[in-house]
Amino acid sequence: MRDPLGPRWASVMGTQWHLPAMFAVVLLVLALTVACGGNTPSSSSAAGLSQTVDGIRVSVSLDPNPPLSSQDTKVEINIGGNGDNPIPNARVVVSLNPAAHGMTPVIAAAEFRGNGLYSAVLRPSGMTGEHSINVDFQWNGKAYQASFKKLSVK
């Protein structure tokens, strides 16, 4: 049978290695694509914007995701306590912080919408590149902060 990849490939890899070698190359390309930031759905779980701070779960979703420079970005923050009980009436402030030193963060107070949900609007004024988003909140006399690093603004 004639080698479909040509005699040079067959002489290097041997005929029995074609399919496993090609499968390995395809897997490597897919792994590199994912590791280098290939396209992922725009959702808070895909972006990894959820963490637990002192037993309180804080999740953030952005619209649009990733945020666009000089355009409003709607930020929804879901704050749940132990067992994911929603935390009502906390004082919540969200900030978008550029990675570049000396740049001013964009800060907004979030409004309580009910059932542990808070919302704010941020506008990254001409700042593109890597940012972090911080959610600072006070509840029952205690201060908390959730920080999400490596958020890209386009």
XYZ file of C-alpha atoms in Angstrom:
154
model
C 0.000 0.000 0.000
C 1.294 3.459 -0.894
C 2.010 5.778 2.041
C -0.459 8.750 1.854
C 1.939 11.043 3.710
C 4.851 10.294 1.437
C 7.994 8.190 1.760
C 9.861 10.739 3.897
C 7.247 10.547 6.708
C 7.187 6.748 6.522
C 10.956 6.532 6.745
C 11.043 8.804 9.798
C 8.068 7.465 11.744
C 7.470 3.998 10.377
C 4.167 3.015 8.792
C 2.527 1.732 11.995
C 2.944 5.149 13.728
C 0.870 7.293 11.314
C -2.448 7.338 13.163
C -1.064 7.579 16.715
C 1.409 10.273 15.646
C -1.260 12.323 13.882
C -3.598 11.918 16.867
C -0.836 13.142 19.190
C -0.168 16.166 16.962
C -3.874 17.075 16.895
C -4.104 16.771 20.701
C -0.998 18.931 21.112
C -2.423 21.650 18.839
C -5.743 21.613 20.740
C -3.975 21.789 24.117
C -1.838 24.715 22.977
C -4.897 26.521 21.611
C -6.710 26.221 24.945
C -3.606 27.142 26.972
C -2.965 30.226 24.850
C -6.496 31.579 25.268
C -8.526 30.036 22.496
C -12.159 31.073 22.151
C -14.289 30.180 25.173
C -17.933 30.986 25.818
C -18.555 34.333 27.518
C -19.837 33.357 30.928
C -18.681 33.817 34.456
C -17.900 30.113 34.842
C -15.844 30.065 31.636
C -13.955 33.146 32.803
C -13.435 31.666 36.261
C -14.942 34.705 38.026
C -16.037 32.954 41.197
C -14.325 32.493 44.531
C -15.049 31.970 48.204
C -13.929 34.530 50.778
C -14.333 33.575 54.464
C -17.089 31.111 53.558
C -18.937 33.562 51.322
C -19.205 32.746 47.619
C -18.702 35.717 45.304
C -19.439 35.333 41.573
C -19.051 38.034 38.936
C -20.435 38.140 35.408
C -19.645 40.816 32.827
C -21.578 42.014 29.795
C -19.831 42.259 27.409
C -17.199 39.715 28.339
C -14.403 40.602 27.837
C -15.065 44.281 28.578
C -14.518 46.730 25.740
C -12.513 49.920 26.200
C -14.599 53.122 26.366
C -17.904 51.197 26.496
C -20.189 50.484 29.438
C -19.735 47.075 31.011
C -22.580 45.722 33.134
C -21.226 43.928 36.195
C -23.469 41.512 38.062
C -22.245 40.268 41.424
C -23.846 37.339 43.213
C -22.947 37.070 46.890
C -23.949 33.933 48.759
C -23.126 32.890 52.302
C -22.553 29.494 53.832
C -24.604 26.978 51.882
C -25.014 29.658 49.183
C -27.629 31.567 51.163
C -27.978 34.956 49.449
C -26.551 37.904 51.359
C -28.939 40.865 51.361
C -28.232 44.575 51.711
C -24.448 44.486 51.783
C -22.533 47.635 50.843
C -20.783 46.604 47.612
C -18.158 48.472 45.593
C -16.635 47.062 42.403
C -13.402 48.336 40.841
C -11.592 47.657 37.582
C -7.858 48.071 38.126
C -5.359 48.342 35.249
C -2.184 46.287 35.633
C -0.091 49.304 34.589
C 1.114 51.269 37.605
C -0.049 54.861 37.843
C -3.340 54.237 36.003
C -6.517 55.202 37.860
C -8.987 52.399 38.616
C -12.639 52.666 37.600
C -14.870 52.375 40.685
C -18.655 52.044 41.072
C -21.065 51.299 43.896
C -23.250 48.290 43.180
C -27.003 48.367 43.771
C -28.832 45.554 45.559
C -31.279 43.797 43.206
C -32.523 41.114 45.586
C -31.663 37.478 46.298
C -27.932 38.188 46.766
C -27.625 39.905 43.371
C -25.943 43.301 42.982
C -25.258 45.262 39.788
C -23.035 48.127 38.675
C -21.824 49.681 35.443
C -18.134 50.280 34.743
C -16.584 52.049 31.770
C -12.880 51.250 31.194
C -12.007 54.667 29.735
C -9.516 53.960 26.974
C -7.649 51.399 29.076
C -6.918 48.184 27.206
C -4.853 45.226 28.344
C -4.698 43.251 31.557
C -6.805 44.350 34.539
C -8.055 42.933 37.803
C -11.563 43.349 39.145
C -12.136 43.718 42.880
C -15.408 43.305 44.743
C -15.285 44.935 48.173
C -18.296 44.527 50.434
C -19.352 45.062 54.017
C -21.907 42.852 55.674
C -22.776 42.391 59.334
C -20.024 44.811 60.364
C -17.230 42.924 58.575
C -15.315 43.869 55.395
C -14.592 41.370 52.613
C -12.738 41.516 49.291
C -12.770 39.167 46.291
C -10.123 39.868 43.662
C -10.121 38.421 40.162
C -6.805 38.780 38.305
C -5.851 38.746 34.630
C -9.044 40.109 33.177
C -8.498 41.294 29.612
C -10.014 44.573 28.395
C -10.125 44.875 24.620
